[in-house]
Coordinates of C-alpha atoms and ligand atoms in Angstrom, one line a residue:
M191 CA 0.1 0.3 0.2
A192 CA 1.0 3.5 -0.7
A193 CA 2.1 5.5 2.2
I194 CA 1.5 9.3 2.8
H195 CA 4.3 11.5 4.2
Y196 CA 3.4 14.7 6.0
A197 CA 5.0 16.7 8.4
N198 CA 7.5 14.5 9.2
Q199 CA 4.9 11.6 9.7
R200 CA 4.4 8.3 7.5
F201 CA 0.6 7.1 7.0
E202 CA 0.0 4.3 5.6
L203 CA -3.2 3.9 3.4
E204 CA -5.8 1.0 3.6
P205 CA -6.9 -0.4 0.4
G206 CA -9.3 2.0 -1.6
Q207 CA -8.9 4.7 1.4
S208 CA -8.0 8.6 -0.1
V209 CA -5.2 10.8 1.0
L210 CA -8.0 12.9 2.7
D211 CA -9.5 10.0 4.4
G212 CA -6.2 8.4 5.0
L213 CA -4.9 12.6 6.8
T214 CA -7.8 13.2 8.8
G215 CA -8.3 10.0 10.2
H216 CA -5.1 10.7 11.8
G217 CA -6.0 14.1 13.0
V218 CA -4.6 15.9 9.9
P219 CA -6.7 19.0 9.7
V220 CA -7.2 19.1 5.8
P221 CA -10.5 21.2 4.5
S222 CA -12.7 19.5 2.4
S223 CA -16.2 19.9 1.5
C224 CA -17.9 18.0 -1.2
R225 CA -15.5 14.7 -0.9
A226 CA -16.1 14.2 -4.9
G227 CA -13.0 15.7 -7.0
V228 CA -15.2 18.9 -7.4
C229 CA -14.9 22.2 -5.2
Q230 CA -11.5 22.2 -4.9
T231 CA -11.3 22.9 -1.1
C232 CA -9.1 19.7 -0.3
L233 CA -6.5 20.9 -2.4
M234 CA -3.0 19.8 -1.3
R235 CA 0.8 19.6 -3.2
S236 CA 2.9 16.9 -3.7
T237 CA 6.4 17.8 -3.2
A238 CA 7.7 14.2 -3.9
G239 CA 6.1 11.4 -5.6
V240 CA 3.4 12.1 -8.6
P241 CA -0.2 12.4 -8.0
P242 CA -2.5 10.0 -10.4
P243 CA -4.1 12.3 -13.0
A244 CA -7.4 11.3 -12.0
A245 CA -6.6 13.5 -8.6
Q246 CA -5.5 16.1 -10.6
R247 CA -9.0 16.6 -12.9
G248 CA -10.1 20.2 -13.4
L249 CA -7.2 22.1 -12.0
K250 CA -5.6 24.7 -13.8
D251 CA -2.5 23.5 -16.0
S252 CA -0.2 25.6 -13.6
L253 CA -1.3 24.1 -10.4
K254 CA -1.1 20.5 -12.2
A255 CA 2.7 21.3 -13.0
R256 CA 3.5 22.3 -9.5
G257 CA 2.3 18.7 -8.2
Y258 CA -0.7 20.2 -6.7
F259 CA -3.9 17.6 -6.4
L260 CA -7.1 16.9 -4.7
A261 CA -6.7 15.0 -1.7
C262 CA -10.3 14.0 -1.6
V263 CA -10.0 11.8 -4.9
C264 CA -6.6 10.8 -4.5
H265 CA -5.7 6.9 -4.6
P266 CA -2.1 7.1 -5.0
E267 CA 0.1 3.5 -6.0
Q268 CA 3.4 5.4 -4.7
D269 CA 4.4 7.2 -2.0
L270 CA 3.7 10.9 -1.9
R271 CA 5.5 13.4 0.6
V272 CA 2.3 16.0 0.5
V273 CA 1.6 19.5 2.4
L274 CA -1.2 21.5 2.7
P275 CA -1.2 24.6 -0.3
D276 CA 0.8 27.6 -0.3
A277 CA -2.2 31.0 0.5
E278 CA -2.0 32.5 -2.9
D279 CA -2.6 29.2 -5.1
E280 CA -6.0 28.4 -3.2
D281 CA -7.6 31.2 -5.3
R282 CA -9.1 32.5 -1.9
Q283 CA -10.1 36.1 -1.0
T284 CA -11.9 38.1 1.2
A285 CA -15.4 39.7 0.4
T286 CA -17.9 42.2 2.5
V287 CA -21.3 41.3 3.2
L288 CA -23.3 44.0 1.5
S289 CA -26.9 42.4 2.2
L290 CA -29.1 39.8 3.3
D291 CA -32.6 39.8 2.1
L292 CA -34.9 36.6 2.7
L293 CA -36.5 35.3 -0.8
G294 CA -39.1 33.1 0.1
G295 CA -39.0 29.5 0.1
G296 CA -36.5 29.6 3.2
I297 CA -33.8 31.2 0.9
M298 CA -31.0 34.0 1.8
Q299 CA -29.8 35.7 -0.8
V300 CA -26.3 36.9 0.1
A301 CA -25.0 40.2 -1.5
L302 CA -21.1 39.9 -1.3
E303 CA -18.3 42.6 -2.7
C304 CA -15.2 40.8 -3.4
H305 CA -12.1 42.8 -2.2
A306 CA -10.3 42.1 -5.5
P307 CA -11.7 41.4 -9.0
L308 CA -13.4 38.1 -9.4
D309 CA -13.9 36.7 -12.7
Y310 CA -16.7 34.6 -13.0
R311 CA -19.1 33.3 -14.9
P312 CA -23.0 33.2 -13.7
G313 CA -23.8 29.6 -12.8
Q314 CA -20.1 29.0 -11.7
F315 CA -19.5 28.2 -8.0
I316 CA -17.7 29.7 -5.0
N317 CA -16.7 28.6 -1.8
L318 CA -18.0 29.9 1.2
F319 CA -16.0 29.8 4.3
Q320 CA -17.4 30.0 8.0
D321 CA -14.9 31.2 10.4
T322 CA -14.8 27.7 12.1
G323 CA -13.2 26.6 9.1
Q324 CA -16.4 25.2 7.5
V325 CA -16.6 25.5 3.8
R326 CA -19.8 24.9 1.6
S327 CA -19.7 25.5 -2.2
Y328 CA -22.8 28.2 -3.7
S329 CA -23.6 28.8 -7.2
I330 CA -23.5 32.4 -8.2
A331 CA -27.1 33.6 -9.5
S332 CA -25.5 37.3 -9.8
V333 CA -24.6 38.3 -13.8
P334 CA -21.5 40.7 -14.3
G335 CA -22.5 44.3 -15.6
L336 CA -26.2 43.4 -14.6
D337 CA -25.6 42.8 -10.7
D338 CA -22.6 44.6 -9.1
P339 CA -21.8 42.7 -6.0
I340 CA -21.9 38.7 -6.3
H341 CA -25.3 37.1 -5.6
L342 CA -25.5 33.8 -3.8
H343 CA -28.6 31.7 -2.9
V344 CA -28.3 30.0 0.6
R345 CA -31.4 27.5 1.5
R346 CA -31.5 27.2 5.2
L347 CA -31.0 23.2 6.2
A348 CA -32.0 21.1 9.0
G349 CA -28.4 20.6 10.8
G350 CA -26.5 22.8 8.2
R351 CA -23.8 24.4 9.8
V352 CA -23.0 26.9 7.0
S353 CA -26.7 27.2 6.3
G354 CA -27.6 28.0 9.8
W355 CA -24.5 30.3 10.1
V356 CA -25.5 32.4 7.3
H357 CA -29.2 32.9 8.3
E358 CA -28.8 33.2 11.8
E359 CA -25.4 35.0 12.4
L360 CA -24.2 36.6 9.2
R361 CA -24.7 40.1 9.0
P362 CA -24.2 43.1 6.4
G363 CA -20.3 44.2 6.9
Q364 CA -19.0 41.4 8.0
T365 CA -16.1 40.2 6.2
V366 CA -15.9 36.4 4.3
T367 CA -13.4 34.3 2.9
I368 CA -14.6 33.0 -0.6
Q369 CA -12.6 30.5 -3.0
G370 CA -13.2 30.2 -6.6
P371 CA -14.6 30.6 -9.1
A372 CA -14.9 26.9 -10.6
G373 CA -17.3 25.1 -12.5
D374 CA -18.5 24.9 -16.2
C375 CA -22.1 24.7 -15.9
F376 CA -22.7 28.2 -17.5
Y377 CA -23.9 29.9 -21.0
P378 CA -21.6 29.0 -23.7
S379 CA -21.1 32.4 -25.7
G380 CA -21.0 31.5 -29.5
T381 CA -23.8 29.5 -30.2
P382 CA -26.8 32.5 -30.0
G383 CA -29.7 30.5 -31.6
Q384 CA -29.3 27.0 -29.7
P385 CA -32.6 26.1 -28.1
L386 CA -32.1 26.1 -24.2
L387 CA -33.8 23.9 -21.9
L388 CA -32.9 24.6 -17.8
I389 CA -34.2 22.4 -15.1
G390 CA -33.9 23.0 -11.2
T391 CA -35.7 22.4 -7.8
G392 CA -35.2 24.6 -4.6
S393 CA -32.0 27.1 -4.6
G394 CA -31.0 25.1 -7.9
L395 CA -32.8 28.2 -9.2
A396 CA -29.8 30.1 -8.5
P397 CA -27.1 29.1 -11.4
L398 CA -30.4 28.9 -13.9
Y399 CA -31.4 32.8 -12.5
G400 CA -27.4 33.8 -13.3
I401 CA -27.4 31.7 -16.9
V402 CA -30.5 32.7 -18.4
R403 CA -30.3 36.6 -18.0
D404 CA -26.4 36.3 -19.1
A405 CA -27.6 34.3 -21.9
L406 CA -30.3 37.1 -22.7
A407 CA -27.7 39.9 -21.8
Q408 CA -25.6 38.7 -24.8
G409 CA -28.0 38.3 -27.2
H410 CA -29.2 34.9 -27.0
Y411 CA -32.0 34.8 -29.5
G412 CA -32.7 30.8 -29.2
P413 CA -35.7 29.8 -27.1
I414 CA -35.1 29.6 -23.3
R415 CA -37.2 27.2 -21.3
L416 CA -36.6 27.8 -17.9
Y417 CA -38.7 24.8 -15.5
H418 CA -38.1 25.5 -11.5
G419 CA -39.8 22.3 -9.3
S420 CA -40.9 22.6 -5.9
R421 CA -43.6 21.3 -3.7
A422 CA -45.5 24.0 -2.9
P423 CA -45.8 27.6 -4.4
E424 CA -43.7 29.3 -1.4
G425 CA -40.8 27.4 -3.0
L426 CA -40.9 28.6 -6.4
Y427 CA -38.9 32.0 -5.0
L428 CA -38.2 34.6 -7.9
A429 CA -41.4 33.8 -9.5
E430 CA -42.9 37.6 -9.9
E431 CA -39.1 38.0 -11.2
L432 CA -39.3 35.5 -13.7
R433 CA -42.4 36.1 -15.0
A434 CA -41.4 39.7 -15.5
L435 CA -38.7 38.6 -17.5
A436 CA -40.8 36.7 -19.6
R437 CA -43.2 39.3 -20.6
R438 CA -40.3 41.0 -21.6
H439 CA -38.5 38.6 -23.7
A440 CA -41.0 36.8 -26.2
H441 CA -38.1 33.9 -26.4
F442 CA -37.8 33.2 -22.8
D443 CA -40.9 31.0 -21.0
Y444 CA -40.6 30.4 -17.2
I445 CA -42.9 27.2 -16.4
P446 CA -43.5 27.1 -12.5
C447 CA -44.2 23.4 -11.6
L448 CA -45.5 21.9 -8.4
S449 CA -45.0 18.2 -7.2
G450 CA -47.8 18.1 -4.7
P451 CA -51.1 16.8 -6.0
D452 CA -53.1 20.6 -6.7
A453 CA -51.2 22.5 -8.6
P454 CA -53.3 26.2 -8.8
E455 CA -53.9 27.9 -12.3
G456 CA -50.7 29.5 -13.4
Y457 CA -48.5 26.3 -12.5
A458 CA -47.6 23.1 -14.3
Q459 CA -48.3 20.1 -12.3
G460 CA -46.0 17.3 -11.9
R461 CA -41.6 16.7 -10.9
V462 CA -39.9 19.1 -12.8
H463 CA -37.9 16.9 -15.2
E464 CA -41.6 15.4 -16.1
V465 CA -43.0 18.3 -17.0
A466 CA -40.0 19.7 -18.8
L467 CA -39.4 16.5 -21.0
R468 CA -43.1 15.9 -21.7
D469 CA -43.1 19.5 -22.9
N470 CA -39.8 19.1 -24.8
P471 CA -39.9 15.4 -25.8
K472 CA -37.2 16.2 -28.9
L473 CA -34.2 17.3 -27.2
D474 CA -31.2 16.8 -30.7
G475 CA -29.7 19.9 -30.9
W476 CA -30.9 21.5 -27.4
R477 CA -28.4 22.7 -24.5
I478 CA -29.8 21.8 -21.5
F479 CA -28.9 22.7 -17.6
F480 CA -29.8 20.5 -14.6
C481 CA -29.7 22.2 -10.9
G482 CA -30.6 20.9 -7.9
H483 CA -32.3 17.8 -5.9
P484 CA -29.1 15.3 -6.9
E485 CA -32.1 12.3 -7.9
M486 CA -33.9 14.8 -10.5
V487 CA -30.3 15.8 -11.5
K488 CA -29.9 11.7 -12.2
L489 CA -33.2 10.7 -13.9
G490 CA -33.0 14.2 -15.8
K491 CA -30.1 13.8 -17.3
K492 CA -30.2 10.2 -18.6
Q493 CA -34.2 10.9 -19.8
A494 CA -32.5 14.3 -21.7
F495 CA -29.9 12.1 -23.3
L496 CA -32.5 9.4 -24.3
A497 CA -34.6 12.3 -25.5
G498 CA -32.0 12.9 -28.0
A499 CA -29.6 15.5 -26.5
A500 CA -25.5 14.9 -26.7
L501 CA -24.1 14.2 -23.6
R502 CA -22.0 17.7 -23.9
N503 CA -24.8 19.6 -24.6
I504 CA -25.9 18.5 -21.0
H505 CA -24.8 20.3 -18.0
A506 CA -25.3 20.2 -14.5
D507 CA -24.2 21.9 -11.2
A508 CA -21.1 20.1 -10.1
F509 CA -21.4 20.1 -6.7
T510 CA -25.4 18.6 -6.0
I511 CA -24.9 15.9 -8.1
N512 CA -23.1 14.2 -5.4
P513 CA -25.4 13.3 -2.9
A514 CA -22.7 12.1 -0.4
M515 CA -21.8 15.9 0.2
P516 CA -22.6 17.0 3.5
G517 CA -25.3 20.0 3.1
A518 CA -25.0 20.3 -0.9
G519 CA -25.5 23.8 -1.7
A520 CA -27.1 24.4 1.7
Ligands
FES792 S1 -12.7 18.7 -3.9 FE1 -12.4 17.4 -2.3 S2 -13.6 17.8 -1.2 FE2 -14.1 18.7 -2.7

């Protein structure tokens, strides 16, 4: 078995054990969040030994060249000597909380003013650090040029430490640490006539809200259809804003969906991905975005593929597709 050398100690990995589990199991404080190779919170650097390519997937070339890897998906076949990352390589910076607004459905909109320019695309995500070191990934709902500060939508989860902190303790004027952006769930320029289908549940609306407005701002002229699902009407936050957006853009449709038994007039009834796929049964040539509940994302991706969508045209909010992630998107 490979061994990990960290701070003059040697840790033997169990079969199938990741570097993250091997180190944290011995009390080494390696930060982590998604534990699925997505959020990049568990970034480490190898100073001796080559990390496996799978542990470097998604990292910038400059980081790969210097031996950086993601500890949660690192299963080395040779010994590695590792260190925690240098601060300047973590893409971390500070930001001031400008405002906190309840949008409905238990969603808090957090507006952040970054202390250094943040080059992001709506729909990507950033990591938000709590003072205690807990970290969670949140998609960016804002659009550069339309919304000045960064907007995150944070849903309060039962027992969610970071979401509880945001809802209960965070105050305007406070300084927080963020990391990123990362992720490839965003509107790609260059195909302005391509039909777009966006399907989300709960706070999975955040990246979709950013992507829709980004596409419209960039002059997208193909049809854009956004389906947002919830059990109850109050979960369909931003419904009025989206209805107003649809009135201003004839090629944009907003379809609120309720999965409960009785949907009042103005709402589609049924599970959101089923409604969307029923309304749009042929998806060859479409670009599709799924964000929200992991099971919906999994089923929706499969059904979209069966309806003719090419895999390269199916996007999902990276961190919410991992059911194992504690408090995914919370
Ligand atoms: S990438 Fe390792 S914890 Fe998220």
